[in-house]
């Protein structure tokens, strides 16, 4: 009996029964009718199993007391209870098996409760996620609707803007056609003018050549009449190496004087006109003077480069066919002097403008271009190219901002500080023949010029296309008169 009682105590069937009752009570309203009946039957079965164990203990206890011990208790308590028609079926399993089944049932119930709680927790999490997802979906739908409204509005605005832009494009195309017609007209006029200039240069060259031949014939006539004629010397006529000197040698003195005069006219007339033109767009006089000075310097550089290339091509062409008393170099120079109109001055003008666009010492408003002074640059290139045919060639003296002022090279401008020893900036370059200054330049001297030249911040490099969208041209075009052509052109 003691072992059976001990197993019953260790299995704690009443505690399990209590837990099942509490769990059923909590979930009674949640479960269906079948589930509640199953729980009730389960509790009845568990109770009958516990009662079977108690009856076993009761039987063993009664046997231990003998035949008559415990009779009164059984009569007073057990028999009345049995009389209430309660019967118990004999258990077909052993006591140990019943206890193990109870424990397995308890474990299964516990696992079921844990799985149920986990399942309910997962369901709750999924429902929370589903709710948040629905909220986000509603937000996205609202944003999509707002975006669709904005897109429709943008489409309407774009359609209106497109119509206006098409009208502007048509208007601009019409203006472009008118401008192209004007450009074609100006080109035709320029071609006619160039033809006239070329004819005038040819006639002047022929006149100069005939004049030189006349001079030679007169000198021969004087030498034939006089037994010992005095030698006549000119400043820049080179010695005659044969009886038929070249045209370049005969006209060197006249061309020298004419080119110096043209350079002086470039300073006195063309420079002032270009300066007045630039002052319409640039208020700073110093910037305008710097631009014109750099234009002259770059024109000489471009013309000298073009002359070297042209001379190389002529030498290569004449080297295989040259015959005659004069040297090959004289023949090359004579050919260049006779055909100055073959010089591609427009290429040099473009090179000068490109060099000025990247020059860090000058700046220019973005709405205008250096093409404004292309006529000034073209004249400077022609003069510089023609000066290279002289012997010795004429060139510009070296100059730099902040250099020591020299009375031999420059004269001071009217707004200079006459006690300042340094050049602030240059207005016009000096003309050099060999090592001798034949025409002074013009410079502005101020105190602290070296410090200002070093602290002057370079302007950014301008990038201009070949056909700028806006290029202001002067209101009047300067066409040189025949008198100016005859005095300023070779």
XYZ file of C-alpha atoms in Angstrom:
490
model
C 0.000 0.000 0.000
C 2.805 2.386 0.862
C 4.309 2.119 -2.646
C 1.004 2.764 -4.346
C 0.386 5.795 -2.119
C 3.884 7.101 -2.806
C 3.397 6.860 -6.592
C 0.102 8.627 -6.301
C 1.703 11.454 -4.310
C 4.621 11.784 -6.727
C 2.390 11.993 -9.822
C 0.367 14.866 -8.290
C -2.861 13.960 -10.135
C -4.915 16.477 -8.187
C -2.552 19.303 -9.149
C -2.903 18.297 -12.787
C -6.656 18.099 -12.341
C -6.669 21.594 -10.839
C -4.602 23.031 -13.682
C -6.899 21.489 -16.271
C -9.933 22.887 -14.509
C -8.435 26.401 -14.432
C -7.419 26.201 -18.076
C -10.895 25.005 -19.044
C -12.462 27.805 -17.023
C -10.373 30.440 -18.842
C -11.150 29.112 -22.301
C -14.712 27.954 -21.685
C -16.314 30.882 -23.569
C -13.822 30.568 -26.421
C -14.197 26.837 -27.033
C -17.049 25.314 -28.950
C -19.523 22.875 -27.471
C -17.618 19.807 -28.691
C -14.372 21.156 -27.275
C -15.977 21.792 -23.860
C -17.478 18.259 -23.819
C -14.111 16.770 -24.705
C -12.498 18.677 -21.852
C -15.182 17.502 -19.454
C -14.813 13.861 -20.546
C -11.069 14.188 -20.171
C -11.495 15.428 -16.595
C -13.971 12.600 -15.837
C -11.527 10.024 -17.150
C -8.731 11.552 -15.096
C -10.975 11.574 -12.015
C -11.962 7.936 -12.552
C -8.315 6.974 -12.851
C -7.525 8.756 -9.597
C -10.550 7.093 -7.956
C -9.344 3.693 -9.201
C -6.021 4.322 -7.503
C -7.816 5.353 -4.303
C -9.964 2.221 -4.367
C -6.847 0.132 -4.761
C -5.345 1.833 -1.714
C -8.693 1.356 0.090
C -8.653 -2.362 -0.643
C -5.072 -2.759 0.487
C -5.764 -0.788 3.671
C -8.819 -2.908 4.473
C -6.778 -6.088 3.962
C -4.101 -4.841 6.313
C -6.747 -4.294 9.085
C -8.087 -7.839 9.053
C -11.632 -9.088 8.605
C -13.393 -6.656 10.900
C -11.214 -3.543 10.959
C -12.673 -0.567 9.121
C -16.124 -2.108 8.735
C -17.851 0.792 10.398
C -16.140 3.309 8.168
C -17.036 1.391 5.042
C -20.651 1.065 6.162
C -21.019 4.725 7.099
C -19.239 6.327 4.196
C -18.505 4.002 1.299
C -21.738 1.991 1.084
C -24.034 5.062 1.036
C -21.952 6.572 -1.715
C -22.021 3.329 -3.693
C -25.789 3.159 -3.180
C -26.140 6.285 -5.274
C -25.746 4.044 -8.362
C -22.156 5.062 -8.952
C -20.217 2.293 -10.453
C -16.669 2.181 -11.616
C -15.392 -0.050 -14.319
C -12.494 -2.156 -13.526
C -9.391 -0.643 -15.060
C -7.720 -2.785 -17.664
C -4.353 -1.106 -17.159
C -1.976 -1.261 -14.306
C -1.302 1.472 -11.812
C 2.085 2.378 -13.248
C 0.738 2.543 -16.753
C -2.056 4.831 -15.632
C 0.362 7.202 -13.934
C 2.610 7.335 -16.999
C -0.405 8.088 -19.183
C -1.361 10.881 -16.823
C 2.144 12.354 -17.062
C 2.150 12.064 -20.906
C -1.235 13.741 -20.997
C 0.087 16.529 -18.827
C 3.136 16.978 -21.081
C 0.969 17.021 -24.198
C -1.341 19.570 -22.635
C 1.608 21.748 -21.691
C 3.061 21.525 -25.214
C -0.334 22.260 -26.698
C -0.670 25.342 -24.499
C 2.852 26.509 -25.460
C 2.222 25.935 -29.167
C -1.107 27.682 -28.859
C 0.476 30.690 -27.183
C 3.264 30.798 -29.796
C 0.709 30.455 -32.582
C -1.405 33.226 -31.122
C 1.690 35.416 -30.779
C 2.665 34.770 -34.421
C -0.872 35.488 -35.549
C -0.820 38.760 -33.604
C 2.498 39.753 -35.161
C 1.244 38.888 -38.624
C -1.903 40.912 -38.028
C 0.220 43.873 -36.840
C 2.413 43.633 -39.931
C -0.654 43.327 -42.120
C -2.123 46.434 -40.533
C 1.099 48.431 -40.982
C 1.369 47.174 -44.559
C -2.175 48.324 -45.251
C -1.357 51.720 -43.803
C 1.775 52.001 -45.977
C -0.216 50.855 -48.998
C -2.788 53.569 -48.359
C 0.028 56.138 -48.037
C 1.620 54.982 -51.290
C -1.748 55.143 -53.027
C -2.217 58.695 -51.789
C 1.283 59.674 -52.941
C 0.626 58.036 -56.294
C -2.549 60.032 -56.678
C -0.726 63.277 -55.765
C 2.070 62.431 -58.212
C -0.460 61.757 -60.940
C -2.046 65.150 -60.291
C 1.380 66.852 -60.434
C 2.236 64.965 -63.619
C -0.968 66.117 -65.276
C -0.236 69.685 -64.209
C 3.337 69.442 -65.522
C 2.079 68.042 -68.828
C -0.284 70.974 -69.215
C 2.459 73.475 -68.412
C 4.913 71.720 -70.744
C 2.401 71.813 -73.566
C 1.912 75.552 -73.049
C 5.673 76.148 -72.842
C 6.272 74.028 -75.947
C 3.848 76.113 -77.939
C 5.548 79.322 -76.789
C 9.000 77.846 -77.524
C 7.967 76.826 -81.018
C 6.785 80.372 -81.692
C 10.111 81.733 -80.443
C 12.025 79.220 -82.578
C 10.101 80.270 -85.670
C 10.783 83.914 -84.864
C 14.487 83.236 -84.298
C 14.715 81.260 -87.529
C 13.223 84.189 -89.398
C 15.739 86.540 -87.775
C 18.528 84.080 -88.600
C 17.542 84.024 -92.258
C 17.547 87.826 -92.344
C 20.953 87.901 -90.627
C 22.347 85.319 -93.061
C 21.120 87.399 -95.977
C 22.853 90.449 -94.513
C 26.031 88.434 -93.968
C 25.965 87.219 -97.556
C 25.492 90.805 -98.723
C 28.407 91.995 -96.587
C 30.561 89.109 -97.868
C 29.839 90.074 -101.454
C 30.696 93.682 -100.693
C 33.871 92.562 -98.914
C 34.874 90.380 -101.863
C 34.378 93.318 -104.203
C 36.409 95.522 -101.857
C 39.187 92.906 -101.645
C 39.266 92.675 -105.420
C 39.601 96.449 -105.642
C 42.334 96.437 -103.018
C 44.163 93.645 -104.853
C 43.960 95.536 -108.123
C 45.178 98.716 -106.456
C 48.119 96.839 -104.887
C 49.007 95.289 -108.236
C 48.916 98.689 -109.924
C 51.008 100.257 -107.173
C 53.500 97.406 -107.371
C 53.788 97.873 -111.109
C 54.230 101.631 -110.658
C 56.913 101.080 -108.007
C 58.688 98.550 -110.189
C 58.583 100.863 -113.210
C 59.786 103.742 -111.068
C 62.699 101.637 -109.832
C 63.581 100.621 -113.390
C 63.410 104.255 -114.427
C 65.800 105.161 -111.609
C 68.218 102.424 -112.673
C 68.095 103.582 -116.282
C 68.713 107.179 -115.211
C 71.677 106.096 -113.084
C 73.079 104.119 -116.023
C 72.582 107.150 -118.261
C 74.391 109.405 -115.771
C 77.242 106.883 -115.435
C 77.540 106.655 -119.245
C 77.752 110.444 -119.558
C 80.047 111.061 -116.585
C 83.531 109.405 -116.537
C 83.621 109.174 -112.727
C 80.121 109.433 -111.271
C 79.762 109.864 -107.565
C 78.225 106.832 -105.848
C 74.711 107.420 -104.611
C 73.842 105.799 -101.303
C 70.484 105.391 -99.716
C 69.782 104.450 -96.155
C 68.523 100.968 -96.739
C 69.292 100.069 -100.389
C 71.536 97.029 -100.332
C 74.557 96.782 -102.692
C 73.801 95.683 -106.227
C 75.200 92.237 -106.877
C 74.483 92.173 -110.619
C 73.315 94.281 -113.511
C 69.642 93.338 -112.927
C 68.962 93.753 -109.175
C 65.812 92.287 -107.736
C 62.656 94.284 -107.118
C 62.880 93.662 -103.366
C 66.284 95.364 -103.242
C 65.257 98.284 -105.418
C 62.139 99.114 -103.399
C 63.443 98.351 -99.894
C 63.833 102.022 -98.944
C 60.394 103.049 -100.200
C 58.706 100.025 -98.661
C 60.519 100.730 -95.379
C 59.229 104.285 -95.244
C 55.733 103.219 -96.306
C 55.495 100.481 -93.666
C 56.724 102.808 -90.921
C 54.080 105.316 -92.036
C 51.400 102.608 -91.996
C 52.452 101.592 -88.481
C 52.167 105.226 -87.369
C 48.721 105.493 -88.974
C 47.689 102.272 -87.217
C 48.486 103.984 -83.916
C 47.053 107.383 -84.776
C 43.858 106.360 -86.572
C 42.942 102.678 -86.362
C 43.803 102.410 -82.682
C 41.611 105.373 -81.761
C 38.692 103.982 -83.771
C 39.017 100.543 -82.153
C 39.372 102.167 -78.735
C 36.164 104.155 -79.266
C 34.421 100.958 -80.371
C 35.523 98.999 -77.294
C 34.579 101.827 -74.925
C 30.933 101.196 -75.850
C 31.147 97.885 -73.985
C 34.032 98.399 -71.507
C 34.137 101.368 -69.171
C 37.709 100.781 -67.962
C 40.166 102.629 -70.227
C 43.107 100.595 -68.913
C 41.459 97.319 -69.964
C 40.760 98.704 -73.449
C 44.360 99.880 -73.868
C 45.682 96.529 -72.646
C 43.456 94.700 -75.162
C 44.691 96.799 -78.107
C 48.346 96.492 -77.038
C 48.096 92.709 -76.726
C 46.297 92.577 -80.074
C 49.255 94.320 -81.780
C 51.828 92.075 -80.062
C 49.910 88.885 -80.926
C 49.442 90.115 -84.516
C 53.208 90.461 -84.953
C 53.775 86.997 -83.484
C 51.167 85.402 -85.769
C 52.445 87.304 -88.840
C 56.058 86.280 -88.197
C 55.019 82.646 -87.871
C 52.964 82.854 -91.077
C 55.896 84.557 -92.895
C 58.313 81.789 -91.885
C 55.906 79.117 -93.089
C 55.179 80.980 -96.337
C 58.878 81.558 -96.964
C 59.624 77.869 -96.387
C 56.997 76.847 -98.922
C 58.268 79.359 -101.511
C 61.883 78.270 -100.998
C 60.900 74.627 -101.435
C 59.020 75.479 -104.625
C 61.754 77.663 -106.185
C 64.741 75.564 -105.138
C 64.266 73.062 -107.963
C 63.700 75.648 -110.753
C 65.737 78.684 -109.651
C 68.221 80.102 -112.148
C 69.549 83.627 -112.512
C 72.085 86.077 -111.199
C 70.333 86.686 -107.853
C 70.551 84.244 -104.962
C 67.754 81.888 -103.975
C 66.984 83.939 -100.846
C 66.641 87.121 -102.927
C 64.367 85.315 -105.343
C 62.234 84.023 -102.469
C 61.916 87.494 -100.928
C 61.208 89.018 -104.342
C 58.434 86.478 -104.938
C 56.878 87.190 -101.508
C 57.001 90.956 -102.139
C 55.330 90.516 -105.512
C 52.623 88.227 -104.073
C 51.733 89.699 -100.700
C 48.082 89.138 -101.539
C 48.695 85.367 -101.202
C 49.153 85.848 -97.479
C 46.221 84.167 -95.643
C 45.591 87.031 -93.260
C 42.296 85.595 -91.970
C 44.097 82.587 -90.470
C 46.439 84.923 -88.597
C 43.455 86.977 -87.393
C 41.836 83.804 -86.029
C 45.096 82.793 -84.318
C 45.379 86.236 -82.725
C 41.786 86.109 -81.449
C 42.326 82.602 -80.032
C 45.536 83.737 -78.313
C 43.740 86.745 -76.829
C 40.909 84.537 -75.565
C 43.356 82.594 -73.367
C 45.502 85.564 -72.353
C 45.291 85.894 -68.544
C 46.046 89.639 -68.492
C 42.859 90.845 -70.173
C 39.197 90.245 -69.548
C 36.183 90.869 -71.734
C 32.423 91.004 -71.095
C 30.709 87.741 -72.063
C 28.200 89.462 -74.336
C 30.871 90.722 -76.809
C 33.838 89.185 -78.612
C 37.309 90.158 -79.839
C 35.887 89.835 -83.367
C 34.833 93.454 -82.820
C 38.419 94.565 -83.524
C 39.125 92.053 -86.294
C 39.702 94.867 -88.837
C 42.335 96.399 -86.528
C 43.995 92.994 -86.071
C 43.895 92.331 -89.838
C 45.693 95.610 -90.598
C 48.316 94.920 -87.914
C 48.937 91.415 -89.335
C 49.389 92.767 -92.862
C 51.830 95.419 -91.685
C 53.784 92.907 -89.592
C 53.931 90.393 -92.471
C 55.192 93.045 -94.918
C 57.812 94.211 -92.397
C 59.378 90.750 -92.431
C 60.362 91.221 -96.086
C 62.699 94.121 -95.222
C 66.385 93.676 -94.545
C 66.723 93.923 -91.609
C 63.137 93.058 -90.676
C 61.167 95.388 -88.423
C 59.872 93.982 -85.141
C 58.411 95.081 -81.808
C 60.652 95.762 -78.829
C 60.298 93.418 -75.878
C 58.044 94.764 -73.131
C 56.669 93.515 -69.820
C 54.527 95.007 -67.077
C 56.616 96.338 -64.211
C 59.760 96.927 -66.313
C 61.996 99.934 -65.804
C 60.813 102.911 -67.833
C 63.133 103.948 -70.687
C 62.934 107.266 -72.520
C 64.531 105.619 -75.531
C 61.711 103.065 -75.939
C 58.612 104.868 -74.661
C 56.952 108.143 -74.015
C 54.691 108.579 -71.033
C 50.934 108.835 -71.455
C 49.079 111.914 -70.258
C 47.733 110.159 -67.120
C 51.115 108.790 -65.990
C 53.007 109.662 -62.834
C 56.100 111.300 -64.301
C 58.221 110.526 -61.243
C 57.408 106.810 -61.231
C 60.331 104.623 -62.431
C 58.323 101.520 -63.428
C 55.850 100.832 -66.222
C 52.357 99.939 -64.972
C 51.099 98.827 -68.400
C 51.776 99.536 -72.095
C 49.570 101.469 -74.485
C 51.577 100.955 -77.692
C 54.731 98.932 -78.468
C 57.998 100.388 -79.728
C 59.152 99.569 -83.290
C 62.608 98.059 -83.553
C 65.015 97.770 -86.524
C 67.855 95.497 -85.546
C 68.898 96.973 -82.195
C 67.705 100.530 -82.904
C 64.368 102.005 -81.830
C 62.904 103.830 -84.842
C 59.464 104.551 -83.358
C 58.788 105.029 -79.654
C 55.946 103.274 -77.937
C 53.648 104.618 -75.248
C 53.484 103.445 -71.629
C 51.748 104.386 -68.378
C 54.038 104.786 -65.368
C 52.734 104.679 -61.811
C 54.217 104.067 -58.415
C 53.798 100.542 -57.121
C 53.440 99.208 -60.677
C 55.438 96.052 -59.915
C 53.240 95.218 -56.912
C 50.046 95.802 -58.912
C 51.264 93.688 -61.810
C 52.034 90.791 -59.458
C 48.791 91.085 -57.474
C 46.590 91.363 -60.547
C 44.432 88.214 -60.527
C 44.306 86.481 -63.905
C 40.903 86.251 -65.475
C 39.500 82.804 -66.251
C 40.036 81.399 -69.710
C 37.146 82.273 -71.983
C 35.642 79.579 -74.179
C 34.047 81.019 -77.278
C 32.585 79.017 -80.110
C 33.113 79.865 -83.748
C 29.597 81.252 -84.050
C 28.633 82.868 -80.738
C 25.000 83.238 -79.901
C 25.366 86.986 -79.321
C 28.090 89.027 -80.951
C 27.648 92.785 -81.114
C 29.178 94.396 -84.173
C 29.839 98.107 -84.591
C 26.969 100.167 -85.926
C 28.995 101.439 -88.886
C 31.488 99.597 -91.053
C 34.753 101.354 -91.904
C 35.626 101.008 -95.573
C 38.992 102.535 -96.444
C 39.048 105.200 -99.108
C 41.187 104.856 -102.249
C 43.555 107.470 -100.906
C 44.099 105.502 -97.722
C 44.619 102.323 -99.731
C 47.278 103.957 -101.827
C 49.104 105.277 -98.788
C 48.720 102.328 -96.392
C 48.910 99.245 -98.571
C 51.844 97.696 -100.358
